[in-house]
CSV table of C-alpha atoms and ligand atoms in Angstrom, one decimal:
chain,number,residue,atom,x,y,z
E,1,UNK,CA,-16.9,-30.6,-0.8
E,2,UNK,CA,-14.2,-27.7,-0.5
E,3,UNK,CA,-14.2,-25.3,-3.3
E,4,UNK,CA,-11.0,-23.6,-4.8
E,5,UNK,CA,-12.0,-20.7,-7.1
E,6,UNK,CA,-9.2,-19.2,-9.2
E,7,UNK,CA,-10.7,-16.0,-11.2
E,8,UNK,CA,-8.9,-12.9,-12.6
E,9,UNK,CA,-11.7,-10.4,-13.5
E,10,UNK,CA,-15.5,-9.9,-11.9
E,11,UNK,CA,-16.2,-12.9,-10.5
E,12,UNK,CA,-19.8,-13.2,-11.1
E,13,UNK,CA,-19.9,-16.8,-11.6
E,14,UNK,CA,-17.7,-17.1,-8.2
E,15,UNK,CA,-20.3,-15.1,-6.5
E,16,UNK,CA,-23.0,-17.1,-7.9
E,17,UNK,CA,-21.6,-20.5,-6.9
E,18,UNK,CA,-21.0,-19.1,-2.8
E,19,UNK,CA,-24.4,-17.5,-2.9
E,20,UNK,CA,-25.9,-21.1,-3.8
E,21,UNK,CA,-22.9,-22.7,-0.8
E,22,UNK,CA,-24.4,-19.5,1.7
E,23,UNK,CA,-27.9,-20.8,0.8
E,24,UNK,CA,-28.0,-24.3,1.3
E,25,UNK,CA,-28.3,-25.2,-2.6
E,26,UNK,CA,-24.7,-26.3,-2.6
E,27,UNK,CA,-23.6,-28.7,-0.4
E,28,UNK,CA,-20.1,-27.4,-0.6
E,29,UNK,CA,-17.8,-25.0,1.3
E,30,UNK,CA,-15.9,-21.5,-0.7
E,31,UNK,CA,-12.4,-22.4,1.2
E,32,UNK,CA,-10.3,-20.4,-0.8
E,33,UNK,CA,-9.7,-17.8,-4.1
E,34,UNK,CA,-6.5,-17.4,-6.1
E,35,UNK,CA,-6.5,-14.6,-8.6
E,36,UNK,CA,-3.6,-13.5,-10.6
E,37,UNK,CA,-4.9,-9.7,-10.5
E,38,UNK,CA,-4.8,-7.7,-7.0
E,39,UNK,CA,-7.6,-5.4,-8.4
E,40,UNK,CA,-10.0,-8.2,-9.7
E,41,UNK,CA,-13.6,-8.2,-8.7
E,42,UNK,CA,-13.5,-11.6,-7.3
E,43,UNK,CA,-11.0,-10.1,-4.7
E,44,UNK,CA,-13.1,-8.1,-3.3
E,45,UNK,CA,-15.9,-10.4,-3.7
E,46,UNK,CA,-13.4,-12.6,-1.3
E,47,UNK,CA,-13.3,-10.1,0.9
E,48,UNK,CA,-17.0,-9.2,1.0
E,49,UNK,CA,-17.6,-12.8,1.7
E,50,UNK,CA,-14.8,-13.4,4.1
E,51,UNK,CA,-13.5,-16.5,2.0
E,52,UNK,CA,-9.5,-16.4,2.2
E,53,UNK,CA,-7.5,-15.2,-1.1
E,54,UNK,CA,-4.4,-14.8,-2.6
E,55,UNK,CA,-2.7,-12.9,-5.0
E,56,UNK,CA,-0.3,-14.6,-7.0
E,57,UNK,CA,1.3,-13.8,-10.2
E,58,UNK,CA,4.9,-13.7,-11.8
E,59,UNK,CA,5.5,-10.4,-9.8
E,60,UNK,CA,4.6,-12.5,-6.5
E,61,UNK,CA,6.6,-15.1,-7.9
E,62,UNK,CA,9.1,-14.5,-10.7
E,63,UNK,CA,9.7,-18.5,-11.3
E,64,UNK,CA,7.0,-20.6,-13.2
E,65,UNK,CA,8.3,-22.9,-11.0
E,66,UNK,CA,8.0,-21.7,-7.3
E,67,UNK,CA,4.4,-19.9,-8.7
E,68,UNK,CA,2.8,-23.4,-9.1
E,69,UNK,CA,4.8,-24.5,-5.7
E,70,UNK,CA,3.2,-21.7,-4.0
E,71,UNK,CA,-0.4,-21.6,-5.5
E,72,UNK,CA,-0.3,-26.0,-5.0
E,73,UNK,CA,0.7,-25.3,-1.3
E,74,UNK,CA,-2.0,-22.7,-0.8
E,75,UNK,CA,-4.5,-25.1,-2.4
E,76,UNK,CA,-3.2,-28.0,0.0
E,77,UNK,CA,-3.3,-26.1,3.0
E,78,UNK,CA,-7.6,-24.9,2.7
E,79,UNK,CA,-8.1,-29.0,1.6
E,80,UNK,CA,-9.5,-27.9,-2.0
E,81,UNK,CA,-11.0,-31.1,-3.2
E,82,UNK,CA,-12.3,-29.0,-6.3
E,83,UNK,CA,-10.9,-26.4,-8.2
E,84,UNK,CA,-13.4,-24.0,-10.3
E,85,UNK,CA,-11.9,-21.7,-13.0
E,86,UNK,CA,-14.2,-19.1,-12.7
E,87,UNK,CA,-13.1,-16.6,-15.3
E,88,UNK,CA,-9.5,-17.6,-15.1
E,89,UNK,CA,-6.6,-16.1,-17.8
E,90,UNK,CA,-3.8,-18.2,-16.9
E,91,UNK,CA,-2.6,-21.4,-17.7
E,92,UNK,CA,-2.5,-24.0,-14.6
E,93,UNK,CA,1.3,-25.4,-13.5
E,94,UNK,CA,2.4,-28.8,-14.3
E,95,UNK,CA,2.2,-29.5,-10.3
E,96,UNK,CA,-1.3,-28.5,-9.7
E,97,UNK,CA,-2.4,-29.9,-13.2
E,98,UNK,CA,-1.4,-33.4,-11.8
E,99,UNK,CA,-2.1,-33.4,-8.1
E,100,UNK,CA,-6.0,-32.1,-9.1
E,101,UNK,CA,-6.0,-33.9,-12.2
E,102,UNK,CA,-9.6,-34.3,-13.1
E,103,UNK,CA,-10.6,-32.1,-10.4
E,104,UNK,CA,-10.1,-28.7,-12.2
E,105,UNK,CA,-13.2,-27.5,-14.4
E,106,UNK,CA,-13.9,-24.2,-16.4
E,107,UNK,CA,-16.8,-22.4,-17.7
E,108,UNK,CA,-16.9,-21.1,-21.2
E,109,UNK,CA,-19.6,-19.1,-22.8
E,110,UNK,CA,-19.8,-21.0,-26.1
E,111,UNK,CA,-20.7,-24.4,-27.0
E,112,UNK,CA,-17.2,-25.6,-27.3
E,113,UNK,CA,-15.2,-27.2,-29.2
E,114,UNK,CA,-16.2,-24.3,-31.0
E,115,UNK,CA,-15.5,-20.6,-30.0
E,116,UNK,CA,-12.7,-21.9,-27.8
E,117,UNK,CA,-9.1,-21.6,-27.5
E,118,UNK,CA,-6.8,-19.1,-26.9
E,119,UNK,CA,-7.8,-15.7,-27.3
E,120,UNK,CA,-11.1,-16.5,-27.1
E,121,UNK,CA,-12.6,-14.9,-24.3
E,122,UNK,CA,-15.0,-12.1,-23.0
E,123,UNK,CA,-16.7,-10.2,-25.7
E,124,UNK,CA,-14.4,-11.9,-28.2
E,125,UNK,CA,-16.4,-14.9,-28.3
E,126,UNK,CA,-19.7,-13.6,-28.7
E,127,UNK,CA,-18.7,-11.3,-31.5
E,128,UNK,CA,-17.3,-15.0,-33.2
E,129,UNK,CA,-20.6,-16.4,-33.0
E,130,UNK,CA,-22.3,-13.5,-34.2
E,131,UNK,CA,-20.4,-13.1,-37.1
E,132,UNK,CA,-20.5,-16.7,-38.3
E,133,UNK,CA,-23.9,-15.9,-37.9
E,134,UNK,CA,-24.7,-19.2,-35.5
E,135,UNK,CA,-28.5,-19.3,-34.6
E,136,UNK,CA,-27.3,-21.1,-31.4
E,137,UNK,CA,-24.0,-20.4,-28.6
E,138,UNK,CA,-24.6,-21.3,-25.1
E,139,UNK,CA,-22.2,-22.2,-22.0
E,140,UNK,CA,-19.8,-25.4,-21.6
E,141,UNK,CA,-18.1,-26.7,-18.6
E,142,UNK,CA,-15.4,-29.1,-18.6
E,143,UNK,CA,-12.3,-30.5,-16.9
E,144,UNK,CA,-9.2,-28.6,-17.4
E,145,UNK,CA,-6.0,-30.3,-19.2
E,146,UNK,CA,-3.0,-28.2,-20.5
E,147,UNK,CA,-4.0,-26.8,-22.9
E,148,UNK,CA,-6.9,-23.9,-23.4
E,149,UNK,CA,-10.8,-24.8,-23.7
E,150,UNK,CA,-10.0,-28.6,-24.7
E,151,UNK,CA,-10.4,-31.1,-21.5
E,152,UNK,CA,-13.2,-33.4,-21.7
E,153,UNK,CA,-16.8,-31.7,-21.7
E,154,UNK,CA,-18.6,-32.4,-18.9
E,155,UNK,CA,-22.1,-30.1,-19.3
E,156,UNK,CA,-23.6,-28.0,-21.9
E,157,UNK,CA,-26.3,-25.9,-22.2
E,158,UNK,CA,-27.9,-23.9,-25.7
E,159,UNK,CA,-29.0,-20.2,-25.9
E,160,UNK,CA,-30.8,-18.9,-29.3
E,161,UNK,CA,-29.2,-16.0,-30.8
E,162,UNK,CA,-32.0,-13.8,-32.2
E,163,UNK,CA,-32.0,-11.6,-34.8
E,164,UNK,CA,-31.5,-8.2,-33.1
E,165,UNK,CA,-28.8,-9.8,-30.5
E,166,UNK,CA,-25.6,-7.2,-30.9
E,167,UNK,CA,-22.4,-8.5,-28.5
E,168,UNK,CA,-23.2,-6.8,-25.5
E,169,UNK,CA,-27.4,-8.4,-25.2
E,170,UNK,CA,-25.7,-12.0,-26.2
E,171,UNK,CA,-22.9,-11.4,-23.0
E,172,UNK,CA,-25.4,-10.3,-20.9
E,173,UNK,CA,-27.8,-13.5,-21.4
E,174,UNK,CA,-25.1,-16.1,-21.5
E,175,UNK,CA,-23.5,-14.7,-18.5
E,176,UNK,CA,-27.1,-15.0,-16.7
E,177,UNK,CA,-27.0,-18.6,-18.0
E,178,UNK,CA,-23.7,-19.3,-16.5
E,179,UNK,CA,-24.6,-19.1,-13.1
E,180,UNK,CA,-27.5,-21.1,-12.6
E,181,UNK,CA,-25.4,-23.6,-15.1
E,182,UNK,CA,-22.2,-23.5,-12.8
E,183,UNK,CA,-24.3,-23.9,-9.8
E,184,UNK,CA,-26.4,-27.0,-11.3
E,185,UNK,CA,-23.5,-28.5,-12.5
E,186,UNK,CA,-21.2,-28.1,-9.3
E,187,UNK,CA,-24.5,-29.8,-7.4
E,188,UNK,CA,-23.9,-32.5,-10.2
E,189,UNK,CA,-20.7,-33.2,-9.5
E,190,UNK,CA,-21.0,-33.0,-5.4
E,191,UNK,CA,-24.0,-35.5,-5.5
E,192,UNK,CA,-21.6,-38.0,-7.9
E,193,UNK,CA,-24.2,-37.7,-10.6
E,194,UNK,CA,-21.5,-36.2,-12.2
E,195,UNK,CA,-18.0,-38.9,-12.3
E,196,UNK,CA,-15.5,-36.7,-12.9
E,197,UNK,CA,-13.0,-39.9,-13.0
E,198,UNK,CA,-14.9,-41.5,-15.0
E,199,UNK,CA,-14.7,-38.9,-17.6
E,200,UNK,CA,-10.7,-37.9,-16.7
E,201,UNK,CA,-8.5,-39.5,-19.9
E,202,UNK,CA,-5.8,-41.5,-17.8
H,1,GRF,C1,-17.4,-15.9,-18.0
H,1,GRF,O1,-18.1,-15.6,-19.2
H,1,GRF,C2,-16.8,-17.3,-18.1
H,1,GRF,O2,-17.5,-18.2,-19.0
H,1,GRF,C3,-15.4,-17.0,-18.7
H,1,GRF,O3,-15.1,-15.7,-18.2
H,1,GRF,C4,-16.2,-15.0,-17.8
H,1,GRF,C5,-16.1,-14.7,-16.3
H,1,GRF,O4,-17.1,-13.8,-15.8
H,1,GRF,N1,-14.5,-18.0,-18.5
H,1,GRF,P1,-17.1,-13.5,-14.3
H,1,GRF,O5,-15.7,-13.0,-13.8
H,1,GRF,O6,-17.5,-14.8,-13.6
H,1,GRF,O7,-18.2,-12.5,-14.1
């Protein structure tokens, strides 16, 4: 299965998911990463690992319009069969929502629907679950719609928040989480065990 990976900050979860494609674990190829910021991690992760990227962004491409055009055609061209939101901050176009419809899934750290939406992100969501003073969080995937953190789950998995955790020990485990998570659930979906159709709303 070709992989898409859009991501606009580290890319630890990106790296994770090649490392297991590199290694046999995945039977799946990194064909392509889009990221919305030049400087991002996951760029020069791209690079390290000699997996094409792009850069595009409303500076790249002023029109909404011709940025979806131009990330769709990019997509079309490496034969992405699935795209993985890997830390991504935008919103998908209308055009690639539709031609990958049920093919787009994100990783969260929280056990949505709670903790999600937008503005939740990063460091944010950690401190929300702290505060509500939640004795669980842990890490969903699911399949991307239009709107943020709200597509049909398709895996979760719990973490226990302990007493002492502050924001920064909770990131750091739930990140860890996240990539043996991603790459378990990507070998879900690869091997069918996983129906994405099936679980796409028509
Ligand atoms: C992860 O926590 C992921 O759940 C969220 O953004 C973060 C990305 O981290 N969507 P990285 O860029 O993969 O290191």
């Amino acid at each position: 299965m070709n992989l898409g990976f859009f991501a606009s900050h580290n890319g630890s979860n990106m790296q994770a998911v090649i490392n297991a494609c590199n290694n046999g674990i995945l039977n799946a190829n990194p064909v392509i990463v889009i990221s919305n910021n030049g400087d991002a991690g996951a760029v020069e992760r791209a690079k390290e690992e000699k997996v094409p990227y792009y850069v595009f962004n409303s500076k790249t491409h002023p029109s909404p319009d011709d940025l979806d055009n131009a990330m769709l055609h990019a997509l079309l061209q490496h034969e992405v069969e699935l795209i993985i939101l890997a830390g991504y901050m935008k919103k998908i176009g209308e055009k690639i929502l539709k031609h990958y419809k049920g093919r787009i899934i994100n990783i969260h750290p929280a056990l949505l629907p709670k903790y999600g939406g937008k503005g939740m992100y990063g460091s944010r969501v950690h401190d929300a679950v702290l505060k509500s003073g939640e004795n669980e969080t842990g890490v969903t995937i699911h399949i991307i719609d239009e709107e943020y953190d709200t597509g049909p789950i398709i895996a979760q998995t719990a973490i226990s928040v302990v007493d002492d955790d502050t924001v920064e020990s909770l990131s750091k485990r739930v990140l860890e989480r996240e990539h043996s998570f991603l790459v378990e659930t990507i070998g879900k979906v690869v091997s069918g065990e996983i129906d994405l159709e099936g679980l796409t709303p028509s």
